[in-house]
Amino acid sequence: MDSTEKPKTGTAGWFDLTIPNGEAVRDFYQGVIGWTSEPTDMDGYDDYSTIAPGTGECVAGVCHARGCNADLPPQWLYRGGRGRQHHKVQGNRRRAYRRAEIDG
């Protein structure tokens, strides 16, 4: 996407989230945003590449806090270049907020 295009709902630059409970967080974002995922074998466990709905584009990684990531605090880390969107584009914020409240 060039900098003049309006991003589609559910798209992002590239983000990584490193957390202790990768499966639960993967499932949460699938419910709130509609991302699906593909596992990435990390030699004994899986991290996940998340895929934007409707585009098939990989947009983020959900990583377990293990190995070289063990000491990272749980937070989204943005990795992007010039002209990329630095935020997630959410279609229905109220619905997403309600879902976040329900799921904790």
Tab-separated table of C-alpha atoms in Angstrom:
chain	number	residue	atom	x	y	z
A	1	MET	CA	0.000	0.000	0.000
A	2	ASP	CA	1.423	3.406	-0.896
A	3	SER	CA	0.988	6.403	1.406
A	4	THR	CA	-1.943	7.820	-0.616
A	5	GLU	CA	-4.149	4.720	-0.312
A	6	LYS	CA	-6.652	4.475	2.504
A	7	PRO	CA	-5.935	1.283	4.472
A	8	LYS	CA	-8.669	-1.338	4.605
A	9	THR	CA	-10.324	-2.240	7.897
A	10	GLY	CA	-8.250	-4.803	9.786
A	11	THR	CA	-4.948	-4.000	8.079
A	12	ALA	CA	-1.752	-2.873	9.801
A	13	GLY	CA	1.954	-2.343	9.206
A	14	TRP	CA	3.869	-5.124	10.922
A	15	PHE	CA	3.653	-5.604	14.650
A	16	ASP	CA	4.998	-8.203	17.056
A	17	LEU	CA	3.505	-8.968	20.441
A	18	THR	CA	5.537	-11.061	22.854
A	19	ILE	CA	3.497	-12.480	25.725
A	20	PRO	CA	3.391	-15.585	27.933
A	21	ASN	CA	0.016	-16.834	26.604
A	22	GLY	CA	0.241	-16.773	22.823
A	23	GLU	CA	-2.764	-18.988	22.108
A	24	ALA	CA	-5.163	-16.954	24.277
A	25	VAL	CA	-4.040	-13.654	22.757
A	26	ARG	CA	-4.192	-15.103	19.231
A	27	ASP	CA	-7.793	-16.205	19.890
A	28	PHE	CA	-8.705	-12.820	21.410
A	29	TYR	CA	-7.557	-10.857	18.341
A	30	GLN	CA	-9.254	-13.333	16.032
A	31	GLY	CA	-12.536	-12.595	17.810
A	32	VAL	CA	-12.094	-8.812	18.012
A	33	ILE	CA	-10.488	-8.007	14.653
A	34	GLY	CA	-11.111	-11.137	12.624
A	35	TRP	CA	-7.460	-12.063	12.139
A	36	THR	CA	-6.727	-15.693	11.374
A	37	SER	CA	-3.304	-17.169	12.010
A	38	GLU	CA	-0.648	-19.547	10.794
A	39	PRO	CA	1.677	-21.304	13.243
A	40	THR	CA	5.436	-20.833	13.041
A	41	ASP	CA	7.436	-23.694	14.558
A	42	MET	CA	9.832	-22.380	17.196
A	43	ASP	CA	11.492	-25.725	18.026
A	44	GLY	CA	9.046	-27.161	20.522
A	45	TYR	CA	6.253	-24.564	20.493
A	46	ASP	CA	4.446	-22.361	17.983
A	47	ASP	CA	4.413	-18.607	17.549
A	48	TYR	CA	1.823	-17.183	15.157
A	49	SER	CA	1.660	-14.980	12.087
A	50	THR	CA	-1.688	-13.211	11.992
A	51	ILE	CA	-3.503	-12.684	8.713
A	52	ALA	CA	-5.800	-9.751	7.918
A	53	PRO	CA	-9.366	-10.662	6.927
A	54	GLY	CA	-10.137	-10.444	3.236
A	55	THR	CA	-6.560	-9.781	2.110
A	56	GLY	CA	-4.550	-12.832	3.138
A	57	GLU	CA	-1.777	-10.414	4.139
A	58	CYS	CA	0.349	-11.327	7.164
A	59	VAL	CA	0.289	-8.277	9.421
A	60	ALA	CA	1.574	-9.227	12.878
A	61	GLY	CA	3.339	-11.806	14.962
A	62	VAL	CA	2.096	-13.181	18.262
A	63	CYS	CA	5.156	-14.546	20.025
A	64	HIS	CA	5.669	-16.421	23.271
A	65	ALA	CA	7.950	-14.846	25.881
A	66	ARG	CA	10.562	-17.597	25.562
A	67	GLY	CA	14.149	-17.867	24.431
A	68	CYS	CA	15.558	-14.514	23.266
A	69	ASN	CA	12.128	-12.938	23.901
A	70	ALA	CA	11.880	-14.124	27.516
A	71	ASP	CA	12.771	-10.755	29.043
A	72	LEU	CA	10.584	-8.574	26.818
A	73	PRO	CA	7.622	-6.939	28.575
A	74	PRO	CA	4.205	-7.707	27.048
A	75	GLN	CA	3.668	-4.928	24.503
A	76	TRP	CA	3.115	-4.413	20.803
A	77	LEU	CA	6.328	-3.584	18.934
A	78	TYR	CA	5.945	-1.818	15.588
A	79	ARG	CA	8.254	-2.672	12.713
A	80	GLY	CA	7.556	-0.608	9.642
A	81	GLY	CA	9.044	1.526	6.960
A	82	ARG	CA	8.237	4.918	5.521
A	83	GLY	CA	4.770	5.235	4.097
A	84	ARG	CA	3.364	2.347	6.145
A	85	GLN	CA	0.443	2.859	8.478
A	86	HIS	CA	1.550	2.960	12.120
A	87	HIS	CA	-1.749	1.845	13.552
A	88	LYS	CA	-4.372	-0.828	13.200
A	89	VAL	CA	-7.463	0.258	11.322
A	90	GLN	CA	-10.545	-0.850	13.220
A	91	GLY	CA	-13.937	-0.847	11.546
A	92	ASN	CA	-16.438	-0.914	14.416
A	93	ARG	CA	-14.740	0.428	17.535
A	94	ARG	CA	-17.758	0.108	19.813
A	95	ARG	CA	-18.170	-3.556	18.941
A	96	ALA	CA	-14.438	-4.129	19.408
A	97	TYR	CA	-14.444	-2.373	22.813
A	98	ARG	CA	-17.440	-4.422	23.974
A	99	ARG	CA	-15.718	-7.615	22.863
A	100	ALA	CA	-12.530	-6.573	24.666
A	101	GLU	CA	-14.491	-5.919	27.867
A	102	ILE	CA	-16.254	-9.279	27.663
A	103	ASP	CA	-13.051	-11.216	26.912
A	104	GLY	CA	-10.990	-9.280	29.441
